[in-house]
Amino acid sequence: MPADLFDIPCFVPSRLDGCALEALVTVNAGADADANDSAGAAVIYVHPYPPLGGQFRNNVIYELRSRLDQRAAVSVALNLRGAGGSGGKTSWTGLAEREDICSVLDMLRARRLLLHPLRHSAADRQLLLLRMQARGLLPPDADVDSLDSVPLPLVSRTLLCGYSYGSVIASSVSPADYAPLGIDFAYISFPYSVLWLLVLHKRSWYLAHISATVADAAVAFVKQQALPPDAASAGAHVSRTLFIAGTADSFTSLSAYNKWWELIQAKSILALQALQPPVAPDAAIHAAAKALALVRVPNADHAWLRREGDISDAIDAWW
C-alpha cells in the first residue's frame, strides 16, 4: 500500500521535568501492518549535539525520514532539550536527554501522543483530531471531544536512529524496558573518540551499556534458537544494533572504530562462552554477528554531504 503520510508538528512534555520538546510526528495511514499482530513499525530520529547547532532539521535526518517514513506506521523526529524550538538546556551527561527519548517511547507504548499543555490548547487538540478523522486515521464515529490525547498506531518494531550525539543518547535506552516495542538501534557516526567531551564522566557508562546490550542480544539469539518452534517466546523480538560510519569521519578514525567494535564483539563472544553448556565458537561468532552489524562507508565524513543515501541504503538493507 502506498504511503499516506500525515505530519503533526507539535510539542510534547519530557517526563523528567515537563520541558517542552519540539517534535515532528508522522503517521502513515498507508503503512503495511505486520500480518501476525496487526502492528507496524516506528522510527525515532535523534539529532547531533545542540550546542553546535544540532537539531532534527539536518541533511541526514531529512534523508532518513524520506526513506524510512514510507515503511513506518509512525515516526518521531525529536528535538532534545536545548535544540531547535525545544525548551531547556543541553545537560553535561546526556541523562536528561535520555529521559526526553524515553518520554516518546512511553507515548508509543501507551499509544497516546501527549501534547504539551502550555504549547497546545484544547481547541488545538480537537482541531488536530478532526483533521486526523477526516484523513481516516481515526474511526468516523470517534468522539474527539472526549479524547485527552492523540491516538497513535500500535507498533511492535521500533528503530532508535541516532546521528552523532543522537546515537549516544539513543544508546542509553534499555531494550528490556520497552519489550513490547521491539527496539533496534542504528548509530550513525557515533562520536566515539570525543565522547568524553559530550558526556564527561559518564563515558564509561555509555560504552558499557552498549556492550551489554549487544552481548545480551547475542545470548538471546542463542537461547531462542534452542527453543522448539512452537514455544511461546520462540518468535520474541531480539534487539539488534547497527553502526554506520564513514572511513573519513572527522572525529573518529576508522582504526579507532574497528578496535572498539572488535572489543564489543569479543565481549559478546565471552558472554556466550560463559553459558552452560558453552556455545561452540562458530555458533558464538554467528550469534554475535546477528546482534551487531557494521557498515563502513568509503570516503564518507561526519557530515555525510551528498552521501546521505548511503546511510538510508544501509539501514534499508539491514532493518
Coordinates of C-alpha atoms in Angstrom, one line a residue, residues 23-274:
A23 CA 8.7 17.1 17.7
L24 CA 7.5 16.2 14.2
V25 CA 5.3 13.2 14.4
T26 CA 4.4 11.5 11.1
V27 CA 1.6 8.9 11.0
N28 CA 1.4 6.7 7.9
A29 CA -2.1 5.6 7.1
G30 CA -0.8 3.5 4.3
A31 CA 1.8 1.6 6.2
D32 CA 1.7 -2.2 5.9
A33 CA 0.9 -3.8 9.3
D34 CA 2.6 -6.9 10.5
A35 CA 0.5 -9.8 9.4
N36 CA 0.9 -11.6 12.7
D37 CA -0.3 -9.0 15.2
S38 CA -1.6 -6.1 13.1
A39 CA 1.2 -3.9 14.5
G40 CA 3.5 -1.8 12.4
A41 CA 6.9 -0.2 12.8
A42 CA 8.0 3.0 14.4
V43 CA 11.2 5.1 13.9
I44 CA 12.6 7.7 16.3
Y45 CA 15.2 10.1 14.9
V46 CA 17.7 11.7 17.2
H47 CA 19.9 14.6 16.1
P48 CA 23.5 15.8 16.7
Y49 CA 24.8 18.0 19.5
P50 CA 22.6 21.0 20.2
P51 CA 25.3 23.5 21.3
L52 CA 26.9 23.0 17.9
G53 CA 23.6 23.6 16.1
G54 CA 22.3 20.0 16.1
Q55 CA 18.6 19.5 15.7
F56 CA 16.2 17.3 13.6
R57 CA 16.3 19.8 10.6
N58 CA 19.5 18.5 9.1
N59 CA 20.5 16.6 5.9
V60 CA 20.9 13.1 7.4
I61 CA 17.6 13.1 9.3
Y62 CA 15.8 14.6 6.3
E63 CA 17.1 11.8 4.1
L64 CA 16.2 9.1 6.6
R65 CA 12.7 10.5 7.0
S66 CA 12.2 10.5 3.3
R67 CA 13.0 6.8 3.1
L68 CA 12.1 5.2 6.4
D69 CA 8.8 7.0 6.9
Q70 CA 7.5 5.1 3.9
R71 CA 7.8 1.9 5.9
A72 CA 6.8 3.1 9.4
A73 CA 3.4 3.3 10.8
V74 CA 4.6 6.3 12.9
S75 CA 7.8 8.2 13.2
V76 CA 9.0 10.9 15.6
A77 CA 11.8 13.4 14.8
L78 CA 12.5 14.8 18.3
N79 CA 14.5 17.9 19.2
L80 CA 16.1 17.2 22.6
R81 CA 16.2 19.8 25.3
G82 CA 18.1 22.9 24.1
A83 CA 17.7 22.0 20.4
G84 CA 15.6 23.8 17.8
G85 CA 12.4 25.1 19.4
S86 CA 12.6 22.8 22.5
G87 CA 13.0 24.4 25.9
G88 CA 15.7 23.7 28.5
K89 CA 19.4 23.3 28.1
T90 CA 21.7 20.5 27.0
S91 CA 22.9 18.5 30.0
W92 CA 26.5 17.7 30.8
T93 CA 25.9 13.9 30.8
G94 CA 23.1 13.2 28.4
L95 CA 21.0 11.6 31.1
A96 CA 18.3 14.3 31.0
E97 CA 18.2 13.7 27.2
R98 CA 17.7 10.0 27.9
E99 CA 14.5 11.0 29.7
D100 CA 13.4 13.0 26.7
I101 CA 13.7 10.0 24.4
C102 CA 12.0 7.7 27.0
S103 CA 9.1 10.2 27.1
V104 CA 8.5 9.5 23.4
L105 CA 8.9 5.7 23.9
D106 CA 6.4 5.9 26.8
M107 CA 3.9 7.5 24.4
L108 CA 4.4 4.9 21.7
R109 CA 3.9 2.1 24.2
A110 CA 0.8 3.8 25.6
R111 CA -0.4 4.7 22.0
R112 CA -1.1 8.2 23.2
L113 CA 0.6 11.3 21.9
L114 CA 0.6 13.9 24.8
L115 CA 0.6 17.5 23.6
H116 CA 2.3 20.0 25.9
P117 CA -0.5 21.9 27.7
L118 CA 1.4 25.2 27.6
R119 CA 2.0 25.0 23.9
H120 CA -1.3 23.5 22.7
S121 CA -4.8 24.4 23.8
A122 CA -7.8 22.0 24.0
A123 CA -9.0 23.6 20.8
D124 CA -5.7 22.8 19.1
R125 CA -6.0 19.2 20.1
Q126 CA -9.6 19.0 18.9
L127 CA -8.8 20.5 15.5
L128 CA -5.9 18.1 15.1
L129 CA -8.2 15.1 16.0
L130 CA -10.8 16.3 13.5
R131 CA -8.2 16.6 10.7
M132 CA -7.0 13.0 11.6
Q133 CA -10.5 11.8 11.5
A134 CA -11.0 13.4 8.0
R135 CA -7.9 11.5 6.8
G136 CA -9.2 8.2 8.0
L137 CA -6.6 8.0 10.9
L138 CA -9.5 7.9 13.4
P139 CA -12.8 6.0 13.2
P140 CA -15.6 8.1 11.8
D141 CA -17.6 7.6 15.0
A142 CA -14.8 8.5 17.3
D143 CA -15.9 11.2 19.9
V144 CA -13.0 13.6 19.5
D145 CA -14.4 15.8 22.3
S146 CA -13.8 13.1 24.8
L147 CA -10.1 12.4 23.8
D148 CA -7.4 13.9 26.1
S149 CA -4.6 12.8 23.8
V150 CA -3.8 11.9 20.2
P151 CA -4.2 8.2 19.4
L152 CA -1.1 6.5 17.9
P153 CA -0.8 3.3 15.9
L154 CA 0.1 0.0 17.5
V155 CA 3.8 -0.8 16.9
S156 CA 5.8 -4.0 17.5
R157 CA 9.1 -2.9 16.0
T158 CA 10.9 0.4 16.8
L159 CA 14.1 1.7 15.4
L160 CA 16.0 4.2 17.5
C161 CA 18.0 6.0 14.8
G162 CA 20.7 8.3 16.2
Y163 CA 23.1 10.5 14.3
S164 CA 26.3 11.6 16.0
Y165 CA 25.4 12.8 19.6
G166 CA 21.9 11.5 18.9
S167 CA 23.4 8.0 18.7
V168 CA 24.9 8.4 22.2
I169 CA 21.5 9.3 23.6
A170 CA 19.7 6.5 21.8
S171 CA 22.3 4.0 23.1
S172 CA 21.3 4.8 26.7
V173 CA 17.9 3.1 26.3
S174 CA 17.5 -0.4 27.6
P175 CA 15.5 -2.6 25.2
A176 CA 14.1 -4.7 28.0
D177 CA 12.4 -1.6 29.4
Y178 CA 10.3 -1.4 26.2
A179 CA 10.0 -5.0 25.2
P180 CA 6.6 -4.6 23.5
L181 CA 8.0 -2.0 21.2
G182 CA 10.8 -4.4 19.9
I183 CA 13.6 -1.9 19.9
D184 CA 16.6 -2.0 17.4
F185 CA 19.4 0.6 17.3
A186 CA 21.0 2.3 14.3
Y187 CA 24.0 4.5 15.2
I188 CA 25.3 6.9 12.5
S189 CA 28.8 8.4 13.1
F190 CA 28.9 7.5 16.8
P191 CA 31.3 10.1 18.2
Y192 CA 33.5 7.5 20.0
S193 CA 36.7 9.4 20.2
V194 CA 35.2 12.6 21.5
L195 CA 32.5 11.0 23.7
W196 CA 34.2 12.3 26.9
L197 CA 33.6 15.9 25.7
L198 CA 29.9 15.2 25.3
V199 CA 29.1 13.3 28.5
L200 CA 32.1 13.9 30.7
H201 CA 32.5 11.2 33.4
K202 CA 29.6 9.1 32.0
R203 CA 31.7 8.0 29.0
S204 CA 32.4 4.6 30.5
W205 CA 28.8 4.1 31.4
Y206 CA 27.6 4.6 27.8
L207 CA 30.3 2.3 26.4
A208 CA 29.5 -0.4 28.9
H209 CA 25.8 -0.1 28.3
I210 CA 26.3 -0.6 24.5
S211 CA 28.5 -3.6 25.1
A212 CA 26.0 -5.1 27.5
T213 CA 23.1 -4.5 25.1
V214 CA 24.9 -6.3 22.2
A215 CA 26.0 -9.2 24.5
D216 CA 22.5 -9.7 25.9
A217 CA 21.2 -9.8 22.3
A218 CA 23.7 -12.4 21.2
V219 CA 22.8 -14.6 24.3
A220 CA 19.1 -14.1 23.5
F221 CA 19.7 -15.2 19.9
V222 CA 21.4 -18.4 21.0
K223 CA 18.7 -19.2 23.6
Q224 CA 15.9 -18.5 21.2
Q225 CA 17.5 -20.9 18.6
A226 CA 17.4 -23.7 21.2
L227 CA 13.7 -23.3 21.8
P228 CA 11.2 -25.5 20.0
P229 CA 9.4 -23.7 17.1
D230 CA 6.1 -23.7 19.0
A231 CA 7.4 -22.2 22.2
A232 CA 5.7 -19.0 23.3
S233 CA 8.9 -17.0 23.2
A234 CA 10.4 -18.6 20.1
G235 CA 9.5 -15.6 18.0
A236 CA 10.1 -12.9 20.5
H237 CA 12.0 -9.8 19.3
V238 CA 15.7 -9.7 20.0
S239 CA 17.3 -6.2 19.9
R240 CA 19.9 -5.7 17.1
T241 CA 22.5 -2.9 16.7
L242 CA 23.8 -1.4 13.5
F243 CA 26.8 1.0 13.4
I244 CA 27.3 3.1 10.2
A245 CA 30.5 5.1 9.9
G246 CA 32.4 6.9 7.2
T247 CA 36.0 5.9 6.7
A248 CA 36.9 9.6 6.6
D249 CA 35.0 10.6 9.8
S250 CA 36.1 13.9 11.1
F251 CA 36.1 12.9 14.8
T252 CA 36.8 9.2 15.0
S253 CA 39.3 7.3 12.8
L254 CA 38.4 4.0 11.2
S255 CA 41.1 2.3 13.2
A256 CA 39.6 3.6 16.4
Y257 CA 36.2 2.4 15.3
N258 CA 37.5 -1.0 14.4
K259 CA 39.3 -1.6 17.7
W260 CA 36.2 -0.5 19.6
W261 CA 33.8 -2.7 17.6
E262 CA 36.2 -5.7 17.9
L263 CA 36.1 -5.2 21.7
I264 CA 32.2 -5.2 21.7
Q265 CA 32.2 -8.4 19.6
A266 CA 34.8 -10.0 21.9
K267 CA 32.7 -9.3 25.0
S268 CA 29.7 -10.8 23.3
I269 CA 31.5 -14.0 22.5
L270 CA 32.8 -14.2 26.0
A271 CA 29.3 -13.9 27.3
L272 CA 28.2 -16.7 25.1
Q273 CA 31.1 -18.9 26.1
A274 CA 30.2 -18.3 29.8

